[in-house]
Amino acid sequence: MKCGKCCGEELMTDDKRICCANVEEGRLTYYTTQQLDIHHYSCCNGTSYNSKEQLCCGGAVSTQLITNSLDCCAGQSFDQREQICCAGRLFNRTDYDTCCGGQPIVHANQLCCGCQALPRSLNMRCCGVATYDRRSQFCCKDTVYDDADYDYATYQRLACCESTPYDRQTAGCCRKEIYNLAEEACCLGTLNNRTTEGALYCCGRNLIVLNNQGCCGNKIYNRTTEICCGGQVSDRGDATRCCGVYPHNPVRQLCCLGNVIESSSRNERCCGDKVYDVERQCCRAFRHILTGVACGFFNKYGDFLL
């Protein structure tokens, strides 16, 4: 037995039906639809309609003569091929083709800058609610600057820091503040003075001097006495390399799958995370250590080899 669902006081057991409510009359009504189009049916003030072929606007159903040609404008249906809706008002599309601040404009002749309709020309662009000529002016956050204030080379390097232009060759922008690249450095939004001699680089929010300092993650460490392994700072000791997150001296230690193991013989090698003696033992499948005759194998002629 097929389960159904209620539509008011009636039971709908047919999956080709839709239940629609008429809010004004306070009633529920169900309608039969085409099974293949059930997903395209919706309700419009108590009446079902096919959203592929019709439009519900202001509680009334209109038929789409051409697919998606109709739209709503303040509860009134209109043909988008003939009219345009701006802020709830209809205008003839023969005169206009887009909207700006609730008013119709012709895109080819006008720019919409901050909801203001302004005359358009070839090199004009918007800068806030005004226009500027990109050949001779520069825009920074709604403020227009003339290139006459800069030589040509500087003008080509200009960038904006909020509403103020700056020369990217000599200055930078750090958290909305312009700074001198030769005197300061911006590290994760924090300004640092370049007072220390040497090449300075950021490490987190601070500066480091590369000749004796290093950066481990966002931590500064002394490269002479410390070592950075896997983002962790450790005492260097006699270590020259890393084994995972641990310091490692390959002269006296082995690094086996991230484990540092003291080595007592030049014959020792790694077998997985363990150590074996190559003269007395063998490693199978990179994890099993075997001893003596168990290390033998057969060649293609059937001879047993040690």
PDB file of C-alpha atoms in Angstrom, residues 3 8 42 53 57 86 90 93 137 149 157 178 181 192 226 235 237-238:
ATOM      1  CA  CYS A   3       1.681   5.989   1.794  1.00  0.00           C
ATOM      2  CA  GLY A   8      -6.154  19.954   4.207  1.00  0.00           C
ATOM      3  CA  SER A  42       5.040  25.292  -7.629  1.00  0.00           C
ATOM      4  CA  GLU A  53       6.423  27.746 -18.778  1.00  0.00           C
ATOM      5  CA  CYS A  57       3.960  37.487  -9.917  1.00  0.00           C
ATOM      6  CA  CYS A  86      14.559  49.854 -12.025  1.00  0.00           C
ATOM      7  CA  LEU A  90       9.130  49.995 -15.555  1.00  0.00           C
ATOM      8  CA  ARG A  93      13.992  48.916 -23.154  1.00  0.00           C
ATOM      9  CA  GLN A 137      44.960  60.224 -13.222  1.00  0.00           C
ATOM     10  CA  ASP A 149      52.162  65.300  -9.176  1.00  0.00           C
ATOM     11  CA  ARG A 157      55.020  52.197  -9.589  1.00  0.00           C
ATOM     12  CA  ILE A 178      52.760  53.853   4.735  1.00  0.00           C
ATOM     13  CA  LEU A 181      61.295  50.264   3.134  1.00  0.00           C
ATOM     14  CA  ASN A 192      59.860  46.845  12.951  1.00  0.00           C
ATOM     15  CA  GLU A 226      70.214  25.469  18.364  1.00  0.00           C
ATOM     16  CA  ASP A 235      69.749  22.325  21.525  1.00  0.00           C
ATOM     17  CA  GLY A 237      74.882  19.747  20.619  1.00  0.00           C
ATOM     18  CA  ASP A 238      76.917  17.923  17.948  1.00  0.00           C
TER      19      ASP A 238
END
